Coordinates of C-alpha atoms in Angstrom, one line a residue:
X14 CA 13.8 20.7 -1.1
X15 CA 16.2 18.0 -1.8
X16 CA 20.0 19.7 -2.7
X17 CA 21.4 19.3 -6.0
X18 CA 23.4 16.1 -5.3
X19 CA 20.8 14.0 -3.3
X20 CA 18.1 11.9 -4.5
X21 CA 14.4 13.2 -3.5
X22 CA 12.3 11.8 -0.3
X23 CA 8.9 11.4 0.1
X24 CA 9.2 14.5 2.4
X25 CA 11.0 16.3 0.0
X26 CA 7.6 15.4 -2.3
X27 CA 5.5 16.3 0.2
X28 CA 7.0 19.6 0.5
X29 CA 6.8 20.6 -2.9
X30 CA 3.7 19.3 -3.3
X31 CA 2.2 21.6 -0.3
X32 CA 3.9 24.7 -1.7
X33 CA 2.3 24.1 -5.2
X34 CA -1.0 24.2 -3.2
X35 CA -1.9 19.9 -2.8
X36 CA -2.0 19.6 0.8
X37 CA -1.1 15.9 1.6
X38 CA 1.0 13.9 3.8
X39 CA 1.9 11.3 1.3
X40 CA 2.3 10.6 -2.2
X41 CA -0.3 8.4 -1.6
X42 CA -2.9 10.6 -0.7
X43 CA -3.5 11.2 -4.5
X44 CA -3.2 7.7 -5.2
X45 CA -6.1 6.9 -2.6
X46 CA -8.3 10.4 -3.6
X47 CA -11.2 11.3 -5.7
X48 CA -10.3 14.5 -6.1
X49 CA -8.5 15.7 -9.2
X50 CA -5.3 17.5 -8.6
X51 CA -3.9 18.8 -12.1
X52 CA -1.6 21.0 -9.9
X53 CA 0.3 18.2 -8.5
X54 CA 1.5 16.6 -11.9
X55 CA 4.2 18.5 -12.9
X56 CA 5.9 18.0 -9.4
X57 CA 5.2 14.6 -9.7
X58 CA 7.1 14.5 -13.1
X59 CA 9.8 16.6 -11.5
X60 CA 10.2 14.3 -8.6
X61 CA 9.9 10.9 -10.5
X62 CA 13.4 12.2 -12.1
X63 CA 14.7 12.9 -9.4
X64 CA 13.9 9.9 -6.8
X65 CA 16.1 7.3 -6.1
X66 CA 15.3 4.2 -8.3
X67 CA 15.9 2.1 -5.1
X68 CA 13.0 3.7 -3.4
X69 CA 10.9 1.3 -4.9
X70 CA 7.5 2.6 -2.2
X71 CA 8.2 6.2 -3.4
X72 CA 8.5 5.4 -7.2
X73 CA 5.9 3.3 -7.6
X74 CA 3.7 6.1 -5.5
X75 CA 4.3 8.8 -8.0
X76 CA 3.7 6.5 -10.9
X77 CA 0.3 5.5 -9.6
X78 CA 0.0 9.0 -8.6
X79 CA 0.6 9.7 -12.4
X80 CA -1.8 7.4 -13.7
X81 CA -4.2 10.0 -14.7
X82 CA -6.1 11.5 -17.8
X83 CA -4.8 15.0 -16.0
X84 CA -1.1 14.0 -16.9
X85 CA -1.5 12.8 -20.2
X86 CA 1.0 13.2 -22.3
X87 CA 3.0 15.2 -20.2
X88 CA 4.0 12.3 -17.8
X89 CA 4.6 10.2 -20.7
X90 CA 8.6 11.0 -21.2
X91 CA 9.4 10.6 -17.4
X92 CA 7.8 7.4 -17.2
X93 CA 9.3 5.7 -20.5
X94 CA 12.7 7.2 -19.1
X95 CA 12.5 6.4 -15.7
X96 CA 11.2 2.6 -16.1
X97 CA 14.2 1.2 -16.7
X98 CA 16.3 2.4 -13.9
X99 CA 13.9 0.7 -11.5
X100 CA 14.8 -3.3 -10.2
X101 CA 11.6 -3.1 -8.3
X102 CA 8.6 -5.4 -10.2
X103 CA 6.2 -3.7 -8.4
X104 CA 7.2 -0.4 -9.4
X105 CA 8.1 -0.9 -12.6
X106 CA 4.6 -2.5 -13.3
X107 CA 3.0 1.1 -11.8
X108 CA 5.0 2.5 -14.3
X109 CA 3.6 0.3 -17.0
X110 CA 0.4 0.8 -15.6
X111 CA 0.5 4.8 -16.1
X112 CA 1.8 4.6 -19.4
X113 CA -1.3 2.9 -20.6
X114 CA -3.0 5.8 -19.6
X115 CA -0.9 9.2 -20.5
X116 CA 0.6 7.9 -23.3
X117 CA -0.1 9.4 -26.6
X118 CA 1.4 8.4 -30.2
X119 CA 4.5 10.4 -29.8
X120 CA 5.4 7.5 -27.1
X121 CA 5.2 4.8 -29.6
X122 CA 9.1 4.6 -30.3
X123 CA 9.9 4.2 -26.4
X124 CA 6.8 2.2 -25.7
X125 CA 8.6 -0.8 -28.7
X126 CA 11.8 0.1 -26.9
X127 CA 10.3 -1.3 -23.3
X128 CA 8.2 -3.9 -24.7
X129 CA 10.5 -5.3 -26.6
X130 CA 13.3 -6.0 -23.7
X131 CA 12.5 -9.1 -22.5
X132 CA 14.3 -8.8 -19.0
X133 CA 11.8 -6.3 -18.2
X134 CA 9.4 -9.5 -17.7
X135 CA 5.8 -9.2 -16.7
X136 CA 6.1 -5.5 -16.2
X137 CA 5.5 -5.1 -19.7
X138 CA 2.3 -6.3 -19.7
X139 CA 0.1 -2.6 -19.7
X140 CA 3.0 -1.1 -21.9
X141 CA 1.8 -3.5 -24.9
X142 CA -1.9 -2.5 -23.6
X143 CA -0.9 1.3 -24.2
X144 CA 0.7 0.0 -27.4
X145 CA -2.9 -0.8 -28.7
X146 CA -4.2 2.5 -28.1
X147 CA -1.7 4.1 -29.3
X148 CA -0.4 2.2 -32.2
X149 CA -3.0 2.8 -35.2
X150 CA -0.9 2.8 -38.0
X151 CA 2.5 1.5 -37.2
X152 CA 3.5 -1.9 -39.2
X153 CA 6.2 -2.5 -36.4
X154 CA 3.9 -2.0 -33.2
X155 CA 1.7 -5.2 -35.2
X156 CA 5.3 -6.9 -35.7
X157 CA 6.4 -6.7 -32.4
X158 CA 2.5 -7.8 -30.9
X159 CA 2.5 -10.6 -32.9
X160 CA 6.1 -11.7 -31.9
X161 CA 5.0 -11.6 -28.4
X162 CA 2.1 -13.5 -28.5
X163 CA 4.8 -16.6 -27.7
X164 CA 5.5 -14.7 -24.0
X165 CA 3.3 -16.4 -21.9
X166 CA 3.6 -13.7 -19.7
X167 CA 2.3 -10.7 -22.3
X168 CA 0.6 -12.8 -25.0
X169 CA -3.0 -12.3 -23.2
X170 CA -2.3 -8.5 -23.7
X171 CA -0.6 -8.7 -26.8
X172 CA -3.8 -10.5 -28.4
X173 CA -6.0 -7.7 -27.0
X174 CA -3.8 -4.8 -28.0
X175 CA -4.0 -6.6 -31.8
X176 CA -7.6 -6.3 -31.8
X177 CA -7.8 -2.8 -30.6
X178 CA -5.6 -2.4 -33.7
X179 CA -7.5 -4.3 -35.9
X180 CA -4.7 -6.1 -37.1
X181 CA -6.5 -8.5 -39.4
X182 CA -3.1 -9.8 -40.4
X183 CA -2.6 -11.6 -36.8
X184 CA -5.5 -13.9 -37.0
X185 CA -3.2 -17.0 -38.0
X186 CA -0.6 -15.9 -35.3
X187 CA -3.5 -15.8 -32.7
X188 CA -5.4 -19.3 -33.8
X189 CA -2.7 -21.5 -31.7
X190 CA -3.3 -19.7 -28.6
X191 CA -7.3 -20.7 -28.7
X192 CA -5.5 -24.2 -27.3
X193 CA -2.8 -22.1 -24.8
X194 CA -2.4 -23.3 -21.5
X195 CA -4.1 -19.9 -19.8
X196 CA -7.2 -19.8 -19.6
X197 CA -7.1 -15.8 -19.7
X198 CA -4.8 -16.1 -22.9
X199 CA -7.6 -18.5 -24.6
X200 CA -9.9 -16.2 -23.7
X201 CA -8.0 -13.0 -25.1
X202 CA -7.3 -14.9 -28.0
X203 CA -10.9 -16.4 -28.6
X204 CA -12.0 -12.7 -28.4
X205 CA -9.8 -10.9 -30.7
X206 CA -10.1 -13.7 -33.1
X207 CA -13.9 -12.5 -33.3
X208 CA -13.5 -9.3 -33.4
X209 CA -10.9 -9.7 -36.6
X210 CA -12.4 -12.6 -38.0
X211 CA -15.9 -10.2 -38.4
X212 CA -13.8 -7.2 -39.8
X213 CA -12.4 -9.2 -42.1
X214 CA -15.5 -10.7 -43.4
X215 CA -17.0 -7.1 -43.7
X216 CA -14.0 -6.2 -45.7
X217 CA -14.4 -8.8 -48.1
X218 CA -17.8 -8.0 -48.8

């Protein structure tokens, strides 16, 4: 085990991970399985804290490691904590990535928080796709979507996230982006534009 003042290894992982009963040799062992391994999440949480941000092979393993129905919401907090303290794109994507899947609605607040910085760059892309499945109901998480359907970088997501939502009110906001450079961003747009344009014809009848 790693002592109090040192950052944890991948064999310090390992270790833990063995004595809670998940025999592997790596992190990524449970990345690369089919196996479920409920067992292993709440040293994965653990460890996420307590890793070095630098170690951008061993964060990004435990967030892809985390990126399972088993860990929702429990993995939710680390992950909206620790995704800031990484510098690694890579990693902090991972992190993204997990959060689309274990977060629930109590992660809405940090999941604006994230989304919203805009140094965090593409890496935010599956934070504002966890932020419509998770964001029924919140004026702001609509707000904050529509305001980032001008990021090239998120407005694909941010178009689909709006019609997961059903946000009726962002068809005029998504009409330009039928014409967007991206073909993937046309296409999200062209897409959630039908979906809203029906629901709102149903709800006029």
């Amino acid at each position: 085990m790693a002592a109090a003042d040192q950052s944890l290894t991948e064999q310090d992982l390992v270790t833990e991970l063995r004595a809670a009963g998940v025999a592997v040799n790596s992190v990524w062992d449970l990345v690369n399985t089919r196996s479920g391994y409920a067992g292993a999440v709440p040293v994965l949480i653990a460890g996420l804290r307590r890793a070095d941000p630098d170690d951008a092979r061993l964060m990004e393993g435990i967030a892809r490691a985390l990126s399972v129905k088993e860990a929702r919401p429990a993995a939710a907090s680390a992950l909206l904590e620790c995704f800031g303290r990484v510098e690694d794109d890579s990693a902090r994507w991972a992190m993204g990535s997990a959060l689309d899947i274990v977060a629930d609605r109590s992660s809405v607040s940090g999941l604006l928080e994230l989304a919203g910085q805009g140094r965090y760059g593409s890496s935010r892309q599956l934070v504002v796709s966890a932020l419509g499945r998770v964001g029924k109901g919140r004026p702001e998480v609509v707000e904050l979507l529509v305001r980032l359907l001008g990021d090239d970088d998120l407005a694909a997501f941010a178009a689909a996230a709006l019609a997961r939502l059903k946000a009726v009110e962002a068809r005029e906001p998504l009409r330009p982006l039928l014409d967007h450079e991206l073909p993937l961003v046309r296409k999200r747009a062209r897409d959630a534009l039908s979906k809203l344009d029906a629901i709102a014809e149903q709800e006029e009848r």
